[in-house]
Amino acid sequence: MPWHTADGVLFAGGALLAAASGWPLVAGLLAGCAMLCKQSFLLVPPAIVALVWVERGSWRRALRCALGWLAALAAVWLFLRAAGAWEAFSRMTTGQLDIREALDAGIYIYLRQNWLLPLLAVAPWLAARLFGKRALAWLFPAYVYLALLTVWYVREVMAKQGWIGYGTSWPTLFVLLGCMAALLPSVFLVRWLREPDAPSPRLRACVGLGAGLVAAWSVAISGGYKIPAFFATPLLFSVFVVHARLGGRVRPLAWAALAAGLIMFGAGYQYPYVFPERPMPRASLTHDAGSVYPRASGVLVDADMLGRLAELKELRAKYGPNYKTLPGFSLAYYLNGDAPVYGSDWLIDWEINGEVDRLYQELLDKNLTVFMERDQMDAERADAYERAGYGVPQRVRHNWRVVEETPHFVVFQPPLVPKPGDAEGEGPMK
């Protein structure tokens, strides 16, 4: 079945590396693997083929790259056809994302960000230029922005007591600088630009950066835009490119970016990023989950999660292996040592490709007992997007019977089937 977004990042990144290293067949194979992740990675293989063509100036190498891409698709197609899983795979990798959402998640979201920090960051450098002076090194836009962003980010985290998946102005600056770098590729910091006999260095730089941005955009429109570390590498590289273009030194900026990132990451991860938000200060993570589940030994949790795990174990002992946790708790089968009895693990509508009816019917057909996490019973969606709804969990909540309640879980079982002879509108159906 389709791989996770992180796997798409891994394969797309490997394809970029192979293309730049002169391994066209490997680049094509890895690009094909990225394409098999989700529909959002469909543009990665042609971008990699274009990069190989322009980078090496050889249509034969580009053809080998394309053959590697098609070979990966053919191998997976043959395997899935033989296993009788092709129809399910194609259904799960296509049809969920429309062009409106692709533009919104991949482009428009950046334009809606707060532009105040980038504007403040550029102000000292612009003022120096206006008066015909050279700005001090530490007043270059990249340094000022890192300082402003770090202060703002830590302040927001401490005030809201929750982890912010992406800073207000990170996407704005990254996309802005990415566009600037595409327009100023003569400073693109890669070795082949300095080769005296390199054909069309400007074109090669644009295609190279463009292929990286295609991979970044593919991750963004699949939901990964909330986790900058997954997709920001080519855009962060653009910060260094533009900084060098303005006359700054790249190595000190790299150290400053690393320091700022560690501060923000450390502050942000004091409170996990979970939908719905469940504040969990690191200082409270003092209990070893292995005291309940040996398979989780060494994982530190707070008292609330330890109680949740203990209740899950008790419910499993009481109701047996024919159960499903909702809306998430995706490690439940693993922790209990059970073979999964249900076809999907994470029942967010976009993760199940909108197949709410089919997966809800599977719960009924298998007569599963549902352990619903109490603190998420009222959640109708995982975030602001309509397609991130909890369609299946909400149907269970409104239509199934409550058979038990614990501090952390509400236990549901399927509606009772009316017995023959019951009058219409009567009987035990709830």
Short mmCIF file of C-alpha atoms in Angstrom, two decimals, residues 51-251:
data_model
loop_
_atom_site.label_atom_id
_atom_site.label_comp_id
_atom_site.label_asym_id
_atom_site.label_seq_id
_atom_site.Cartn_x
_atom_site.Cartn_y
_atom_site.Cartn_z
CA LEU A 51 17.67 17.45 -14.07
CA VAL A 52 19.67 14.52 -15.45
CA TRP A 53 19.26 15.81 -19.00
CA VAL A 54 20.36 19.37 -18.23
CA GLU A 55 23.01 18.45 -15.64
CA ARG A 56 24.82 15.98 -17.90
CA GLY A 57 23.83 17.40 -21.28
CA SER A 58 22.99 13.92 -22.56
CA TRP A 59 19.65 12.63 -23.78
CA ARG A 60 20.99 9.07 -23.41
CA ARG A 61 21.45 9.58 -19.67
CA ALA A 62 17.99 11.11 -19.47
CA LEU A 63 16.61 8.06 -21.28
CA ARG A 64 18.31 5.72 -18.77
CA CYS A 65 16.76 7.75 -15.95
CA ALA A 66 13.32 7.48 -17.54
CA LEU A 67 13.80 3.72 -17.98
CA GLY A 68 14.67 3.40 -14.28
CA TRP A 69 11.51 5.30 -13.40
CA LEU A 70 9.33 3.10 -15.63
CA ALA A 71 11.06 -0.06 -14.37
CA ALA A 72 10.14 0.78 -10.78
CA LEU A 73 6.51 1.33 -11.78
CA ALA A 74 6.42 -1.87 -13.83
CA ALA A 75 7.89 -3.99 -11.02
CA VAL A 76 5.37 -2.71 -8.48
CA TRP A 77 2.49 -3.07 -10.96
CA LEU A 78 3.39 -6.71 -11.67
CA PHE A 79 3.76 -7.51 -7.98
CA LEU A 80 0.45 -5.90 -7.01
CA ARG A 81 -1.40 -7.50 -9.93
CA ALA A 82 -0.08 -10.90 -8.89
CA ALA A 83 -1.15 -10.25 -5.30
CA GLY A 84 -4.60 -9.03 -6.35
CA ALA A 85 -3.96 -5.66 -4.72
CA TRP A 86 -3.58 -3.34 -7.73
CA GLU A 87 -7.12 -1.97 -7.60
CA ALA A 88 -6.84 -1.15 -3.90
CA PHE A 89 -3.41 0.45 -4.38
CA SER A 90 -4.50 2.65 -7.27
CA ARG A 91 -7.59 3.69 -5.32
CA MET A 92 -5.49 4.69 -2.31
CA THR A 93 -2.90 6.68 -4.30
CA THR A 94 -5.23 8.76 -6.48
CA GLY A 95 -8.41 10.75 -6.34
CA GLN A 96 -8.20 12.41 -2.93
CA LEU A 97 -6.42 15.70 -3.68
CA ASP A 98 -7.94 18.22 -6.09
CA ILE A 99 -6.18 21.14 -7.75
CA ARG A 100 -7.78 23.66 -5.36
CA GLU A 101 -6.29 21.96 -2.31
CA ALA A 102 -2.94 21.46 -4.05
CA LEU A 103 -2.70 25.19 -4.69
CA ASP A 104 -3.93 26.05 -1.21
CA ALA A 105 -1.60 23.73 0.71
CA GLY A 106 1.37 24.15 -1.61
CA ILE A 107 1.24 27.85 -2.52
CA TYR A 108 -1.56 29.97 -1.07
CA ILE A 109 -0.78 29.07 2.53
CA TYR A 110 2.54 30.88 2.20
CA LEU A 111 0.89 34.04 0.89
CA ARG A 112 -1.42 34.12 3.93
CA GLN A 113 1.44 34.13 6.43
CA ASN A 114 2.44 37.11 8.55
CA TRP A 115 4.86 39.23 6.49
CA LEU A 116 5.89 41.48 9.39
CA LEU A 117 8.99 39.53 10.45
CA PRO A 118 10.52 39.27 6.94
CA LEU A 119 9.86 42.97 6.35
CA LEU A 120 11.51 43.90 9.65
CA ALA A 121 14.43 41.62 8.83
CA VAL A 122 15.09 43.35 5.51
CA ALA A 123 14.67 46.89 6.91
CA PRO A 124 18.25 47.43 8.28
CA TRP A 125 19.86 46.26 5.04
CA LEU A 126 17.54 48.44 2.94
CA ALA A 127 18.24 51.45 5.17
CA ALA A 128 21.99 50.98 4.73
CA ARG A 129 21.59 50.79 0.96
CA LEU A 130 19.41 53.89 0.97
CA PHE A 131 22.17 55.91 2.64
CA GLY A 132 24.89 54.41 0.47
CA LYS A 133 26.45 52.43 3.31
CA ARG A 134 27.27 48.75 3.71
CA ALA A 135 25.21 47.08 6.43
CA LEU A 136 27.09 45.51 9.30
CA ALA A 137 27.42 41.74 8.87
CA TRP A 138 25.12 40.95 11.79
CA LEU A 139 22.42 43.25 10.32
CA PHE A 140 22.12 41.26 7.10
CA PRO A 141 18.48 40.10 6.58
CA ALA A 142 19.17 36.42 7.31
CA TYR A 143 20.72 37.14 10.73
CA VAL A 144 18.02 39.63 11.73
CA TYR A 145 15.31 37.24 10.62
CA LEU A 146 16.75 34.32 12.57
CA ALA A 147 16.89 36.45 15.72
CA LEU A 148 13.33 37.80 15.29
CA LEU A 149 11.93 34.38 14.46
CA THR A 150 13.60 32.72 17.43
CA VAL A 151 12.29 35.32 19.89
CA TRP A 152 8.79 35.23 18.39
CA TYR A 153 8.66 31.43 18.27
CA VAL A 154 9.79 30.86 21.86
CA ARG A 155 7.38 33.57 23.07
CA GLU A 156 4.46 31.92 21.25
CA VAL A 157 5.33 28.47 22.61
CA MET A 158 5.61 29.71 26.17
CA ALA A 159 2.38 31.71 25.91
CA LYS A 160 0.27 29.00 24.27
CA GLN A 161 1.91 26.01 25.96
CA GLY A 162 1.74 24.08 22.72
CA TRP A 163 4.15 23.14 19.97
CA ILE A 164 3.82 25.20 16.78
CA GLY A 165 4.51 22.95 13.81
CA TYR A 166 5.67 25.78 11.58
CA GLY A 167 6.58 29.35 12.44
CA THR A 168 4.40 32.16 11.12
CA SER A 169 7.01 33.44 8.73
CA TRP A 170 9.12 30.39 7.89
CA PRO A 171 7.15 29.50 4.75
CA THR A 172 6.95 33.10 3.57
CA LEU A 173 10.69 33.66 3.73
CA PHE A 174 11.60 30.27 2.29
CA VAL A 175 9.39 30.66 -0.77
CA LEU A 176 10.42 34.28 -1.29
CA LEU A 177 14.11 33.42 -1.12
CA GLY A 178 13.61 30.32 -3.23
CA CYS A 179 12.17 32.48 -6.02
CA MET A 180 15.03 34.97 -5.66
CA ALA A 181 17.59 32.18 -5.90
CA ALA A 182 15.92 30.90 -9.06
CA LEU A 183 16.30 34.39 -10.56
CA LEU A 184 19.93 34.70 -9.39
CA PRO A 185 21.34 31.25 -10.11
CA SER A 186 24.89 32.47 -10.80
CA VAL A 187 25.53 32.17 -7.06
CA PHE A 188 24.02 28.70 -6.76
CA LEU A 189 26.60 27.05 -4.51
CA VAL A 190 27.34 23.80 -6.31
CA ARG A 191 30.56 22.65 -7.90
CA TRP A 192 29.39 22.28 -11.48
CA LEU A 193 28.57 25.98 -11.79
CA ARG A 194 32.29 26.74 -11.50
CA GLU A 195 33.29 24.35 -14.28
CA PRO A 196 34.52 26.51 -17.18
CA ASP A 197 33.16 24.14 -19.83
CA ALA A 198 29.77 23.65 -18.16
CA PRO A 199 26.95 24.20 -20.69
CA SER A 200 24.27 26.75 -19.77
CA PRO A 201 25.11 27.19 -16.06
CA ARG A 202 22.07 29.44 -15.54
CA LEU A 203 19.71 26.81 -16.99
CA ARG A 204 21.38 24.05 -14.96
CA ALA A 205 21.02 26.06 -11.76
CA CYS A 206 17.35 26.81 -12.39
CA VAL A 207 16.54 23.18 -13.18
CA GLY A 208 18.53 21.97 -10.16
CA LEU A 209 16.79 24.29 -7.74
CA GLY A 210 13.48 23.68 -9.51
CA ALA A 211 13.74 19.92 -9.00
CA GLY A 212 14.34 20.49 -5.29
CA LEU A 213 11.37 22.83 -5.08
CA VAL A 214 9.15 20.28 -6.87
CA ALA A 215 10.06 17.72 -4.20
CA ALA A 216 9.36 20.32 -1.49
CA TRP A 217 6.00 21.23 -3.02
CA SER A 218 5.05 17.54 -3.32
CA VAL A 219 5.51 17.14 0.42
CA ALA A 220 3.69 20.38 1.17
CA ILE A 221 0.50 19.41 -0.65
CA SER A 222 0.40 15.99 1.04
CA GLY A 223 0.10 17.56 4.48
CA GLY A 224 3.79 17.63 5.32
CA TYR A 225 3.96 21.42 5.22
CA LYS A 226 3.33 21.44 8.98
CA ILE A 227 6.69 19.80 9.62
CA PRO A 228 9.40 22.04 8.10
CA ALA A 229 12.23 19.56 8.60
CA PHE A 230 10.55 17.26 6.06
CA PHE A 231 10.63 19.63 3.13
CA ALA A 232 12.52 22.84 3.83
CA THR A 233 16.06 21.74 2.89
CA PRO A 234 16.15 23.17 -0.67
CA LEU A 235 14.42 26.32 0.53
CA LEU A 236 16.75 26.75 3.49
CA PHE A 237 19.63 26.31 1.05
CA SER A 238 18.17 29.28 -0.84
CA VAL A 239 18.66 31.42 2.27
CA PHE A 240 22.39 30.72 2.06
CA VAL A 241 22.41 31.42 -1.68
CA VAL A 242 20.80 34.84 -1.32
CA HIS A 243 22.92 35.66 1.72
CA ALA A 244 26.03 34.98 -0.36
CA ARG A 245 24.60 37.07 -3.20
CA LEU A 246 24.26 40.02 -0.80
CA GLY A 247 27.92 39.67 0.16
CA GLY A 248 27.59 37.69 3.38
CA ARG A 249 29.61 34.69 4.51
CA VAL A 250 27.71 31.42 4.41
CA ARG A 251 29.51 29.41 7.10
#
